[in-house]
Amino acid sequence: MSPHAGLVSRLRAAWLSGRTRPMAYRLAQLEALGRFLDEKKQDILEATALDMGKPPFEVELSEISICRSELNHTLNNLGTWMKDEHVEKNWATQLDSAFIRKDPYGVVLIIAPWNYPIQLLLVPLIGAIAASNCVVMKPSEISRNVERLVAETLPRYLDKDCFAVVTAGVQETTRLLENKFDYIFFTGSPSVGRIVMAAAAKHLTPLTLELGGKNPCYVSDTCDVQNMARRVAWGRFFNAGQTCVAPDYVLCSAEMREKLLPALRDAITDFYGPNPRESPDFGRIVGDKQFQRVQRLLRSGCVAIGGQTDEEARYIAPTVLVDVQQDDPVMQEEIFGPILPVLTVASVDDAIAFINARERPLALYVFSSCKKVVNRVLERTSSGGFCANDTIMPMTLTSLPFGGIGQSGLGRYHGRSSFETFSHPRSALLRGAGREALNAPRYPPYAPGRLPLLRAATETKRRAACTLL
């Protein structure tokens, strides 16, 4: 038996009791999450600094502010989201009630990663609570200081009968996945995502996979090079490049590359000074294993900017690579570090062909002052999300669903999409017990003469087309 079987059973019993369903209960738990963010803010800043050298500004923006925004959006709209959605009816059911009810799944497992250990745990948790589920949370063991903080303090704010934090390494997490959950939400790498999906399949458990990928950034010849360089550098080197939606490589013409490199150099210097290692605004790689993997990628192509490393400090400078080949190691995996390869293409169509020849990314970026170029890339490519003339900023919108496609993920969340992800849309038709004479035409013995009447009462008719001359 799994060591966590008793915990899952206890949470399921609480859920079956109906404890989590009242709106007042959900609001109380969400408000408690808000108090956790307020009261433990300094602890979060210190823990993320210890784990990754995260600048406090970046933690405020990407961990605390995004969680607070999601929380407030949910508190503002939960009453509306919870309402039954009444649907159209045919003639046979005009006197009845037909609607979709947003039912909770039950006991949910959320497995969070290490790169944004607060945001990527709490944002799905907000959706799970809003939808009336009980939740087992598994923070990443790699960001060990945040893991300890969450395990020791978050349970004090939430109902312990309905919400639990489990600390576990790889082997323990494998055992945890042996339990039957009603929904699984996983954020991490595609390789681990396959393991989670296989474990879920044993119980036919639905799941969301928020994975990653190599996010292309096409830069056309018609753009403001200085602005573009600043926005790309910010998105690539934020959190020392350890961001799943960071631009992973740049595609541009050879002429644009000659303009782009000095602009990127200026942006990096403006952001982090002449020696980024001394900047309080540039983070560190999370661990030795991750450092060594990213460091090996520096052997691809030629270093045009940066390239300095310090293994003891887990420091890799903001780096730009040129003369990178398509089969170089840096182009075979998600970089997840402060390295930006720049590859040249002859045209926007070549860039589109390059992108479409690879797995569909989590995010796709294009920089151009020409709307036709932007729309051409948008219409002829596929990705989890798309952004023109900036990077990362779609993450700040609770109104935009976030999620991948293909190898970059399955499912979506943020804002209302989080509530819907953790809700089962339950179809309901409530009919009256009387008026049996109205049902007689559908019963045996069948009479062909009744069929036109039944079809008229139950069939959806095609609307007449309206043609404007």
PDB file of C-alpha atoms in Angstrom, residues 88-94 451-463:
ATOM      1  CA  GLU A  88     -31.097  25.823 -25.143  1.00  0.00           C
ATOM      2  CA  LYS A  89     -33.903  23.266 -25.201  1.00  0.00           C
ATOM      3  CA  ASN A  90     -35.836  21.493 -27.923  1.00  0.00           C
ATOM      4  CA  TRP A  91     -39.644  21.473 -28.104  1.00  0.00           C
ATOM      5  CA  ALA A  92     -39.843  18.206 -26.190  1.00  0.00           C
ATOM      6  CA  THR A  93     -38.158  19.730 -23.121  1.00  0.00           C
ATOM      7  CA  GLN A  94     -39.575  23.259 -23.141  1.00  0.00           C
ATOM      8  CA  LEU A 451     -41.797   9.881 -36.345  1.00  0.00           C
ATOM      9  CA  PRO A 452     -42.335  13.293 -37.991  1.00  0.00           C
ATOM     10  CA  LEU A 453     -43.791  14.598 -34.721  1.00  0.00           C
ATOM     11  CA  LEU A 454     -40.864  13.254 -32.667  1.00  0.00           C
ATOM     12  CA  ARG A 455     -38.330  14.648 -35.108  1.00  0.00           C
ATOM     13  CA  ALA A 456     -39.962  18.053 -34.986  1.00  0.00           C
ATOM     14  CA  ALA A 457     -39.918  17.953 -31.164  1.00  0.00           C
ATOM     15  CA  THR A 458     -36.284  16.803 -30.715  1.00  0.00           C
ATOM     16  CA  GLU A 459     -34.228  17.662 -33.813  1.00  0.00           C
ATOM     17  CA  THR A 460     -32.140  20.810 -34.131  1.00  0.00           C
ATOM     18  CA  LYS A 461     -32.915  22.622 -37.372  1.00  0.00           C
ATOM     19  CA  ARG A 462     -30.334  24.285 -39.606  1.00  0.00           C
ATOM     20  CA  ARG A 463     -30.685  28.071 -39.600  1.00  0.00           C
TER      21      ARG A 463
END
